[in-house]
mmCIF file of C-alpha atoms and ligand atoms in Angstrom:
data_model
loop_
_atom_site.group_PDB
_atom_site.id
_atom_site.type_symbol
_atom_site.label_atom_id
_atom_site.label_comp_id
_atom_site.label_asym_id
_atom_site.label_seq_id
_atom_site.Cartn_x
_atom_site.Cartn_y
_atom_site.Cartn_z
ATOM 1 C CA MET A 8 -117.969 9.442 99.133
ATOM 2 C CA LEU A 9 -120.344 6.619 100.233
ATOM 3 C CA ARG A 10 -118.300 6.286 103.393
ATOM 4 C CA ALA A 11 -118.807 9.984 104.154
ATOM 5 C CA THR A 12 -122.517 9.740 103.412
ATOM 6 C CA PHE A 13 -123.105 6.789 105.795
ATOM 7 C CA LEU A 14 -120.966 8.537 108.512
ATOM 8 C CA TYR A 15 -123.084 11.746 108.024
ATOM 9 C CA LEU A 16 -126.265 9.660 108.329
ATOM 10 C CA SER A 17 -124.949 8.064 111.547
ATOM 11 C CA GLU A 18 -125.132 11.411 113.205
ATOM 12 C CA GLN A 19 -128.768 12.201 112.224
ATOM 13 C CA PRO A 20 -131.021 11.002 115.007
ATOM 14 C CA ARG A 21 -134.235 12.222 113.205
ATOM 15 C CA ILE A 22 -133.508 9.686 110.419
ATOM 16 C CA PHE A 23 -133.240 6.956 113.055
ATOM 17 C CA ALA A 24 -136.701 7.852 114.409
ATOM 18 C CA PHE A 25 -137.978 7.357 110.934
ATOM 19 C CA ILE A 26 -135.954 4.192 110.108
ATOM 20 C CA ARG A 27 -136.495 2.259 113.390
ATOM 21 C CA GLY A 28 -139.915 1.050 112.427
ATOM 22 C CA ASN A 29 -138.732 -0.055 108.923
ATOM 23 C CA ARG A 30 -138.680 -3.843 108.591
ATOM 24 C CA LEU A 31 -135.973 -3.843 106.000
ATOM 25 C CA ALA A 32 -133.692 -1.655 108.083
ATOM 26 C CA ARG A 33 -134.185 -4.008 111.105
ATOM 27 C CA ARG A 34 -133.320 -6.988 108.977
ATOM 28 C CA LEU A 35 -130.174 -5.149 107.811
ATOM 29 C CA ALA A 36 -129.283 -4.347 111.447
ATOM 30 C CA SER A 37 -129.790 -7.944 112.559
ATOM 31 C CA ARG A 38 -126.666 -8.953 110.621
ATOM 32 C CA PHE A 39 -124.567 -6.906 112.944
ATOM 33 C CA VAL A 40 -126.638 -6.587 116.168
ATOM 34 C CA ALA A 41 -127.609 -9.504 118.431
ATOM 35 C CA GLY A 42 -131.234 -8.358 118.957
ATOM 36 C CA GLU A 43 -132.831 -5.628 121.072
ATOM 37 C CA THR A 44 -132.939 -7.359 124.516
ATOM 38 C CA ILE A 45 -130.378 -8.803 127.034
ATOM 39 C CA ASP A 46 -131.962 -12.235 126.441
ATOM 40 C CA SER A 47 -131.145 -12.093 122.744
ATOM 41 C CA ALA A 48 -127.617 -10.929 123.502
ATOM 42 C CA VAL A 49 -127.068 -13.768 125.983
ATOM 43 C CA THR A 50 -128.224 -16.324 123.434
ATOM 44 C CA ALA A 51 -125.660 -14.939 120.938
ATOM 45 C CA VAL A 52 -122.876 -15.071 123.590
ATOM 46 C CA ARG A 53 -123.756 -18.628 124.557
ATOM 47 C CA GLU A 54 -123.454 -19.678 120.993
ATOM 48 C CA LEU A 55 -120.067 -18.014 120.588
ATOM 49 C CA ASN A 56 -118.859 -19.530 123.967
ATOM 50 C CA SER A 57 -119.926 -22.942 122.726
ATOM 51 C CA ARG A 58 -117.400 -22.559 119.886
ATOM 52 C CA GLY A 59 -114.619 -21.475 122.249
ATOM 53 C CA ILE A 60 -115.003 -17.735 121.430
ATOM 54 C CA ALA A 61 -115.220 -15.128 124.231
ATOM 55 C CA ALA A 62 -117.465 -12.038 123.841
ATOM 56 C CA SER A 63 -117.814 -8.478 124.841
ATOM 57 C CA LEU A 64 -121.360 -7.212 125.216
ATOM 58 C CA ASP A 65 -122.165 -3.630 124.083
ATOM 59 C CA LEU A 66 -125.455 -2.024 125.038
ATOM 60 C CA LEU A 67 -125.973 0.188 121.998
ATOM 61 C CA GLY A 68 -126.314 3.885 122.703
ATOM 62 C CA GLU A 69 -124.238 7.046 122.492
ATOM 63 C CA SER A 70 -124.454 10.864 122.744
ATOM 64 C CA VAL A 71 -127.278 10.883 125.324
ATOM 65 C CA THR A 72 -128.824 14.245 125.975
ATOM 66 C CA GLN A 73 -130.874 13.456 129.025
ATOM 67 C CA ALA A 74 -129.518 12.608 132.506
ATOM 68 C CA ASP A 75 -132.267 10.004 133.083
ATOM 69 C CA GLU A 76 -131.278 8.266 129.892
ATOM 70 C CA ALA A 77 -127.642 8.044 130.979
ATOM 71 C CA ARG A 78 -128.656 6.585 134.385
ATOM 72 C CA SER A 79 -130.921 4.114 132.865
ATOM 73 C CA SER A 80 -128.212 3.021 130.411
ATOM 74 C CA ALA A 81 -125.843 2.459 133.382
ATOM 75 C CA ALA A 82 -128.501 0.456 135.175
ATOM 76 C CA THR A 83 -128.948 -1.817 132.053
ATOM 77 C CA VAL A 84 -125.157 -2.336 131.865
ATOM 78 C CA VAL A 85 -125.176 -3.393 135.535
ATOM 79 C CA GLN A 86 -127.941 -5.839 134.800
ATOM 80 C CA THR A 87 -125.909 -7.126 131.882
ATOM 81 C CA LEU A 88 -123.014 -7.727 134.211
ATOM 82 C CA GLU A 89 -125.248 -9.620 136.557
ATOM 83 C CA ARG A 90 -126.586 -11.778 133.758
ATOM 84 C CA ILE A 91 -123.126 -12.516 132.498
ATOM 85 C CA SER A 92 -122.173 -13.663 135.994
ATOM 86 C CA ALA A 93 -125.377 -15.621 136.610
ATOM 87 C CA GLU A 94 -125.075 -17.497 133.295
ATOM 88 C CA LYS A 95 -121.244 -17.985 133.783
ATOM 89 C CA LEU A 96 -120.484 -16.583 130.298
ATOM 90 C CA ASP A 97 -117.018 -15.967 129.014
ATOM 91 C CA CYS A 98 -117.781 -12.347 128.397
ATOM 92 C CA ASN A 99 -116.966 -8.778 129.500
ATOM 93 C CA VAL A 100 -118.673 -5.503 128.524
ATOM 94 C CA SER A 101 -117.797 -2.521 126.385
ATOM 95 C CA VAL A 102 -119.184 0.952 127.164
ATOM 96 C CA LYS A 103 -119.280 4.323 125.395
ATOM 97 C CA LEU A 104 -118.727 7.296 127.766
ATOM 98 C CA THR A 105 -121.145 9.555 125.813
ATOM 99 C CA GLN A 106 -123.846 7.013 126.714
ATOM 100 C CA MET A 107 -123.093 7.580 130.311
ATOM 101 C CA GLY A 108 -123.478 11.371 130.141
ATOM 102 C CA PHE A 109 -119.915 12.399 129.178
ATOM 103 C CA ASP A 110 -121.171 15.291 126.998
ATOM 104 C CA LEU A 111 -123.829 16.257 129.536
ATOM 105 C CA ASP A 112 -122.279 16.386 132.885
ATOM 106 C CA HIS A 113 -118.861 14.998 133.919
ATOM 107 C CA GLY A 114 -119.998 14.213 137.470
ATOM 108 C CA LEU A 115 -122.884 12.187 136.208
ATOM 109 C CA CYS A 116 -120.593 10.257 133.918
ATOM 110 C CA VAL A 117 -118.145 9.500 136.756
ATOM 111 C CA GLU A 118 -121.047 8.350 138.935
ATOM 112 C CA ASN A 119 -122.396 6.032 136.214
ATOM 113 C CA MET A 120 -118.944 4.603 135.357
ATOM 114 C CA ARG A 121 -118.169 3.946 139.024
ATOM 115 C CA ARG A 122 -121.468 2.106 139.433
ATOM 116 C CA ILE A 123 -120.628 -0.140 136.483
ATOM 117 C CA LEU A 124 -117.041 -0.647 137.392
ATOM 118 C CA ASP A 125 -117.678 -1.322 141.096
ATOM 119 C CA ARG A 126 -120.240 -4.006 140.146
ATOM 120 C CA GLY A 127 -117.899 -5.414 137.510
ATOM 121 C CA ARG A 128 -115.088 -5.651 140.058
ATOM 122 C CA GLU A 129 -117.373 -7.417 142.597
ATOM 123 C CA LEU A 130 -118.313 -10.016 139.907
ATOM 124 C CA GLY A 131 -114.815 -10.360 138.460
ATOM 125 C CA ILE A 132 -115.833 -8.941 134.983
ATOM 126 C CA SER A 133 -113.840 -6.361 133.153
ATOM 127 C CA VAL A 134 -115.144 -3.231 131.311
ATOM 128 C CA ARG A 135 -113.690 -1.796 128.156
ATOM 129 C CA ILE A 136 -114.184 1.838 127.342
ATOM 130 C CA ASP A 137 -114.786 2.246 123.612
ATOM 131 C CA MET A 138 -113.111 5.221 121.811
ATOM 132 C CA GLU A 139 -115.453 7.678 120.064
ATOM 133 C CA SER A 140 -114.773 10.639 117.727
ATOM 134 C CA SER A 141 -111.558 12.691 118.063
ATOM 135 C CA THR A 142 -113.443 15.469 119.803
ATOM 136 C CA HIS A 143 -113.589 13.057 122.799
ATOM 137 C CA THR A 144 -110.093 11.522 122.654
ATOM 138 C CA GLN A 145 -108.221 13.639 125.058
ATOM 139 C CA ARG A 146 -111.015 13.874 127.611
ATOM 140 C CA THR A 147 -111.540 10.085 127.401
ATOM 141 C CA LEU A 148 -107.828 9.380 127.926
ATOM 142 C CA ASP A 149 -107.598 11.835 130.831
ATOM 143 C CA PHE A 150 -110.601 10.323 132.518
ATOM 144 C CA PHE A 151 -109.275 6.727 131.941
ATOM 145 C CA GLU A 152 -105.686 7.403 133.023
ATOM 146 C CA GLN A 153 -106.358 9.718 136.011
ATOM 147 C CA ASP A 154 -109.586 8.458 137.497
ATOM 148 C CA LEU A 155 -110.205 4.901 136.353
ATOM 149 C CA LEU A 156 -106.972 3.043 135.797
ATOM 150 C CA PRO A 157 -105.450 3.832 139.247
ATOM 151 C CA VAL A 158 -108.662 2.521 140.928
ATOM 152 C CA TYR A 159 -109.761 -0.421 138.800
ATOM 153 C CA GLY A 160 -106.403 -1.521 137.265
ATOM 154 C CA ASP A 161 -106.899 -4.598 135.039
ATOM 155 C CA ARG A 162 -110.610 -4.465 135.367
ATOM 156 C CA VAL A 163 -110.755 -1.496 132.997
ATOM 157 C CA GLY A 164 -109.384 -1.192 129.504
ATOM 158 C CA ILE A 165 -109.295 1.429 126.738
ATOM 159 C CA VAL A 166 -109.268 1.614 122.935
ATOM 160 C CA ILE A 167 -106.787 3.422 120.665
ATOM 161 C CA GLN A 168 -107.443 4.151 116.944
ATOM 162 C CA SER A 169 -104.587 3.779 114.469
ATOM 163 C CA TYR A 170 -106.031 6.334 112.088
ATOM 164 C CA LEU A 171 -105.240 9.138 114.621
ATOM 165 C CA ARG A 172 -101.895 10.955 114.135
ATOM 166 C CA ARG A 173 -101.473 11.288 117.929
ATOM 167 C CA SER A 174 -101.801 7.499 118.697
ATOM 168 C CA ALA A 175 -98.130 6.581 118.839
ATOM 169 C CA ALA A 176 -97.552 8.938 121.764
ATOM 170 C CA ASP A 177 -100.726 7.660 123.466
ATOM 171 C CA ILE A 178 -99.669 4.030 123.075
ATOM 172 C CA ASP A 179 -96.207 4.720 124.604
ATOM 173 C CA ARG A 180 -97.800 6.434 127.668
ATOM 174 C CA LEU A 181 -100.440 3.618 128.073
ATOM 175 C CA ILE A 182 -97.778 0.903 127.821
ATOM 176 C CA GLY A 183 -95.860 2.698 130.602
ATOM 177 C CA ALA A 184 -99.066 2.769 132.718
ATOM 178 C CA ARG A 185 -99.593 -1.081 132.112
ATOM 179 C CA ALA A 186 -103.046 -0.323 130.678
ATOM 180 C CA ARG A 187 -105.000 -2.852 128.635
ATOM 181 C CA VAL A 188 -105.395 -1.416 125.131
ATOM 182 C CA ARG A 189 -107.586 -2.598 122.274
ATOM 183 C CA LEU A 190 -106.185 -1.350 118.997
ATOM 184 C CA CYS A 191 -108.619 -0.716 116.092
ATOM 185 C CA LYS A 192 -108.360 1.501 112.970
ATOM 186 C CA GLY A 193 -111.139 3.965 113.963
ATOM 187 C CA ALA A 194 -114.664 4.283 112.619
ATOM 188 C CA TYR A 195 -115.557 8.003 112.639
ATOM 189 C CA GLN A 196 -115.376 10.781 110.053
ATOM 190 C CA GLU A 197 -112.265 12.774 111.002
ATOM 191 C CA PRO A 198 -110.487 15.768 109.462
ATOM 192 C CA ALA A 199 -107.078 15.132 107.784
ATOM 193 C CA ALA A 200 -105.435 17.336 110.419
ATOM 194 C CA VAL A 201 -106.093 14.689 113.063
ATOM 195 C CA ALA A 202 -106.450 11.349 111.194
ATOM 196 C CA PHE A 203 -104.598 9.794 108.211
ATOM 197 C CA PRO A 204 -106.861 10.110 105.138
ATOM 198 C CA ASP A 205 -105.288 7.284 103.268
ATOM 199 C CA LYS A 206 -105.951 3.639 104.093
ATOM 200 C CA ALA A 207 -102.293 2.692 103.446
ATOM 201 C CA ASP A 208 -101.178 5.110 106.228
ATOM 202 C CA VAL A 209 -103.769 3.794 108.637
ATOM 203 C CA ASN A 210 -102.603 0.182 107.961
ATOM 204 C CA ARG A 211 -98.973 1.150 108.377
ATOM 205 C CA SER A 212 -99.768 2.961 111.643
ATOM 206 C CA TYR A 213 -101.668 -0.178 112.749
ATOM 207 C CA MET A 214 -98.664 -2.401 112.235
ATOM 208 C CA GLU A 215 -96.285 -0.079 114.078
ATOM 209 C CA LEU A 216 -98.587 0.310 117.067
ATOM 210 C CA ILE A 217 -99.593 -3.313 117.338
ATOM 211 C CA GLU A 218 -95.955 -4.392 117.308
ATOM 212 C CA LYS A 219 -95.239 -2.099 120.269
ATOM 213 C CA LEU A 220 -98.297 -3.410 122.132
ATOM 214 C CA LEU A 221 -97.438 -7.035 121.447
ATOM 215 C CA GLU A 222 -93.855 -6.615 122.589
ATOM 216 C CA ARG A 223 -94.246 -4.311 125.544
ATOM 217 C CA GLY A 224 -98.010 -3.912 126.274
ATOM 218 C CA HIS A 225 -100.207 -5.605 128.816
ATOM 219 C CA GLN A 226 -102.763 -8.076 127.314
ATOM 220 C CA PRO A 227 -103.434 -6.042 124.149
ATOM 221 C CA ALA A 228 -106.371 -6.791 121.839
ATOM 222 C CA VAL A 229 -105.848 -6.918 118.135
ATOM 223 C CA ALA A 230 -109.141 -5.632 116.831
ATOM 224 C CA THR A 231 -109.311 -5.974 113.038
ATOM 225 C CA HIS A 232 -110.793 -8.180 110.325
ATOM 226 C CA ASN A 233 -108.048 -7.232 107.889
ATOM 227 C CA PRO A 234 -106.343 -10.491 106.759
ATOM 228 C CA ALA A 235 -103.064 -8.869 105.891
ATOM 229 C CA LEU A 236 -102.832 -7.283 109.384
ATOM 230 C CA ILE A 237 -103.808 -10.554 111.080
ATOM 231 C CA ALA A 238 -101.143 -12.364 109.050
ATOM 232 C CA HIS A 239 -98.622 -9.739 110.008
ATOM 233 C CA VAL A 240 -99.492 -10.186 113.726
ATOM 234 C CA ARG A 241 -99.200 -13.996 113.422
ATOM 235 C CA ARG A 242 -95.782 -13.750 111.804
ATOM 236 C CA PHE A 243 -94.627 -11.181 114.373
ATOM 237 C CA VAL A 244 -95.683 -13.124 117.479
ATOM 238 C CA GLU A 245 -94.046 -16.308 116.061
ATOM 239 C CA ALA A 246 -90.809 -14.517 115.280
ATOM 240 C CA LYS A 247 -90.720 -12.894 118.682
ATOM 241 C CA GLY A 248 -91.838 -15.966 120.658
ATOM 242 C CA ILE A 249 -94.810 -14.136 122.097
ATOM 243 C CA ALA A 250 -97.217 -16.645 123.650
ATOM 244 C CA ALA A 251 -100.831 -16.899 122.543
ATOM 245 C CA ASP A 252 -102.105 -16.158 126.053
ATOM 246 C CA ARG A 253 -100.392 -12.659 126.101
ATOM 247 C CA PHE A 254 -102.942 -11.055 123.688
ATOM 248 C CA GLU A 255 -106.231 -11.726 121.936
ATOM 249 C CA PHE A 256 -107.837 -11.121 118.537
ATOM 250 C CA GLN A 257 -111.117 -9.309 118.504
ATOM 251 C CA MET A 258 -113.787 -8.968 115.810
ATOM 252 C CA LEU A 259 -117.256 -7.669 115.448
ATOM 253 C CA TYR A 260 -120.445 -9.716 115.603
ATOM 254 C CA GLY A 261 -121.452 -10.959 112.197
ATOM 255 C CA ILE A 262 -118.180 -10.057 110.472
ATOM 256 C CA ARG A 263 -115.663 -12.505 109.097
ATOM 257 C CA ARG A 264 -116.901 -15.467 111.139
ATOM 258 C CA ASP A 265 -114.560 -17.633 108.963
ATOM 259 C CA LEU A 266 -111.517 -15.791 110.159
ATOM 260 C CA GLN A 267 -112.746 -15.938 113.826
ATOM 261 C CA GLU A 268 -112.943 -19.775 113.495
ATOM 262 C CA ASP A 269 -109.554 -20.008 111.693
ATOM 263 C CA LEU A 270 -107.793 -18.126 114.522
ATOM 264 C CA ARG A 271 -109.539 -20.121 117.262
ATOM 265 C CA ARG A 272 -108.629 -23.421 115.542
ATOM 266 C CA ALA A 273 -104.995 -22.206 115.219
ATOM 267 C CA GLY A 274 -104.868 -21.869 119.076
ATOM 268 C CA PHE A 275 -105.381 -18.095 119.449
ATOM 269 C CA ARG A 276 -107.801 -16.408 121.820
ATOM 270 C CA VAL A 277 -110.638 -14.751 120.008
ATOM 271 C CA ARG A 278 -113.253 -12.304 121.447
ATOM 272 C CA VAL A 279 -116.283 -11.088 119.477
ATOM 273 C CA TYR A 280 -117.825 -7.688 120.234
ATOM 274 C CA VAL A 281 -121.591 -8.240 120.449
ATOM 275 C CA PRO A 282 -123.819 -5.104 120.320
ATOM 276 C CA PHE A 283 -127.441 -5.353 121.378
ATOM 277 C CA GLY A 284 -130.281 -2.982 122.193
ATOM 278 C CA THR A 285 -132.743 -0.658 120.449
ATOM 279 C CA TYR A 286 -130.267 2.113 119.577
ATOM 280 C CA TRP A 287 -128.645 0.330 116.598
ATOM 281 C CA TYR A 288 -128.872 3.003 113.989
ATOM 282 C CA PRO A 289 -125.474 4.859 114.297
ATOM 283 C CA TYR A 290 -123.717 1.500 114.767
ATOM 284 C CA LEU A 291 -125.347 0.106 111.564
ATOM 285 C CA MET A 292 -124.405 3.262 109.569
ATOM 286 C CA ARG A 293 -120.721 2.908 110.652
ATOM 287 C CA ARG A 294 -120.640 -0.734 109.599
ATOM 288 C CA LEU A 295 -122.154 0.261 106.233
ATOM 289 C CA ALA A 296 -119.601 3.071 105.836
ATOM 290 C CA GLU A 297 -116.777 0.576 106.309
ATOM 291 C CA ARG A 298 -118.116 -1.577 103.595
ATOM 292 C CA PRO A 299 -120.750 -0.047 101.359
ATOM 293 C CA ALA A 300 -120.830 -3.367 99.449
ATOM 294 C CA ASN A 301 -122.765 -4.697 102.549
ATOM 295 C CA VAL A 302 -125.817 -2.759 101.337
ATOM 296 C CA ALA A 303 -125.857 -4.555 97.959
ATOM 297 C CA PHE A 304 -124.998 -7.885 99.514
ATOM 298 C CA ILE A 305 -127.727 -7.782 102.186
ATOM 299 C CA LEU A 306 -130.326 -6.375 99.782
ATOM 300 C CA GLY A 307 -129.486 -9.160 97.347
ATOM 301 C CA ASN A 308 -129.944 -11.806 100.062
ATOM 302 C CA LEU A 309 -133.287 -10.293 101.089
ATOM 303 C CA VAL A 310 -134.515 -10.324 97.559
ATOM 304 C CA LYS A 311 -133.466 -14.035 97.184
ATOM 305 C CA GLU A 312 -135.208 -14.874 100.481
ATOM 306 C CA SER A 313 -138.409 -13.143 99.549
ATOM 307 C CA LEU A 314 -138.449 -14.882 96.122
ATOM 308 C CA ARG A 315 -138.087 -18.242 97.965
ATOM 309 C CA ALA A 316 -140.883 -17.417 100.415
HETATM 310 C C1 FAD B 19 -113.685 -5.622 118.538
HETATM 311 C C2 FAD B 19 -113.745 -4.266 117.858
HETATM 312 C C3 FAD B 19 -113.933 -3.212 118.587
HETATM 313 C C4 FAD B 19 -113.948 -1.930 117.985
HETATM 314 N N1 FAD B 19 -114.076 -0.830 118.757
HETATM 315 C C5 FAD B 19 -113.981 0.349 118.218
HETATM 316 C C6 FAD B 19 -113.994 1.578 119.046
HETATM 317 O O1 FAD B 19 -114.027 1.565 120.183
HETATM 318 N N2 FAD B 19 -113.878 2.799 118.310
HETATM 319 C C7 FAD B 19 -113.750 2.850 116.896
HETATM 320 O O2 FAD B 19 -113.666 3.974 116.405
HETATM 321 N N3 FAD B 19 -113.874 1.768 116.172
HETATM 322 C C8 FAD B 19 -113.948 0.508 116.778
HETATM 323 N N4 FAD B 19 -113.995 -0.584 115.992
HETATM 324 C C9 FAD B 19 -114.165 -0.473 114.541
HETATM 325 C C10 FAD B 19 -112.856 -0.263 113.807
HETATM 326 O O3 FAD B 19 -112.259 0.941 114.095
HETATM 327 C C11 FAD B 19 -112.970 -0.380 112.254
HETATM 328 O O4 FAD B 19 -113.796 0.572 111.794
HETATM 329 C C12 FAD B 19 -113.489 -1.737 111.785
HETATM 330 O O5 FAD B 19 -112.968 -2.811 112.491
HETATM 331 C C13 FAD B 19 -113.048 -1.940 110.272
HETATM 332 O O6 FAD B 19 -111.658 -1.988 110.134
HETATM 333 P P1 FAD B 19 -110.893 -3.409 109.953
HETATM 334 O O7 FAD B 19 -109.495 -3.171 110.403
HETATM 335 O O8 FAD B 19 -111.632 -4.457 110.644
HETATM 336 O O9 FAD B 19 -110.891 -3.800 108.490
HETATM 337 P P2 FAD B 19 -110.850 -3.215 106.986
HETATM 338 O O10 FAD B 19 -109.391 -3.228 106.519
HETATM 339 O O11 FAD B 19 -111.701 -1.995 106.891
HETATM 340 O O12 FAD B 19 -111.532 -4.422 106.371
HETATM 341 C C14 FAD B 19 -110.944 -5.712 106.260
HETATM 342 C C15 FAD B 19 -112.005 -6.790 105.894
HETATM 343 O O13 FAD B 19 -112.849 -6.973 106.968
HETATM 344 C C16 FAD B 19 -114.155 -7.099 106.503
HETATM 345 N N5 FAD B 19 -114.990 -6.022 107.027
HETATM 346 C C17 FAD B 19 -114.550 -4.956 107.668
HETATM 347 N N6 FAD B 19 -115.536 -4.178 108.036
HETATM 348 C C18 FAD B 19 -116.673 -4.793 107.633
HETATM 349 C C19 FAD B 19 -118.032 -4.460 107.687
HETATM 350 N N7 FAD B 19 -118.495 -3.412 108.280
HETATM 351 N N8 FAD B 19 -118.935 -5.367 107.116
HETATM 352 C C20 FAD B 19 -118.491 -6.482 106.548
HETATM 353 N N9 FAD B 19 -117.172 -6.798 106.423
HETATM 354 C C21 FAD B 19 -116.308 -5.948 106.925
HETATM 355 C C22 FAD B 19 -114.150 -7.173 104.995
HETATM 356 O O14 FAD B 19 -113.968 -8.505 104.624
HETATM 357 C C23 FAD B 19 -112.871 -6.378 104.749
HETATM 358 O O15 FAD B 19 -112.319 -6.598 103.390
HETATM 359 C C24 FAD B 19 -113.878 -1.821 116.573
HETATM 360 C C25 FAD B 19 -113.602 -2.960 115.792
HETATM 361 C C26 FAD B 19 -113.522 -4.188 116.407
HETATM 362 C C27 FAD B 19 -113.264 -5.395 115.577
#
């Protein structure tokens, strides 16, 4: 119920306009978002890199409705690539197609993505295409497999969500195409016809898909904070003799830092997804939907801090 409420709120831009100026909401967001500027994001990445953890920078934004906004987002992503290169960070970028005009004009989105991917290729930095709601899945995969993968190869990667019933077939095809896949559970509100409603089925699907990717995939990314799934992956790679440089663990900024450290200390590669920018509202709502206890936890900390002040 709370999950559905937060996911509903994530799609209400008018509420964002109201909430953006709210100090408490900004403090809440700062737990999951590395500030509003490239400078603040670079500081967060430097700190992660100093602990041996790689990063993926995500300029927050999605579902843009104006062509100018899509072009300006693409320009900021290009600037981000240039900063990553200039600062010699161990970092790539993640991009949402709807931020680049996917729902507005396909040609515009292609133009924006080529601009980003061409610059990434020149600088030797890869670009991961995030997966959005199921209304975009087929179009995203078509665009990735037909237009981007053949041109940019290893420099472009995609995301598959284990909650979708279709994902086993998608994974088989992507393995065949030697695509780089990040596997996550999926963060959107989806109908039962397309996504498993029960957590147990989503976890079971995750285990099946990640095993395929680890055994036959190309540099897969295990994107989860779920300790049982992580333990399963560790047992599986040990049993199959899969070397630690053939895959990486990925987690979100501000979530389960203890696990990130444990994995790194155990000799695994870890990458943290670091969102930054002004458009943090839908991202924050999805993080609250995953764990409504966050609201109580963060509010409790804020009260403690203000009592100390
Ligand atoms: C690197 C990365 C990239 C992602 N990219 C995408 C994408 O492109 N498309 C997409 O739909 N989804 C994406 N996601 C989100 C993903 O789909 C899940 O919604 C999210 O990771 C929660 O599922 P879980 O498997 O981590 O853990 P769960 O099984 O949901 O949680 C396991 C534990 O992790 C911790 N945890 C999980 N979520 C939170 C939270 N919000 N706040 C605090 N603690 C938490 C808690 O300790 C919890 O007990 C991405 C996730 C990661 C890690």
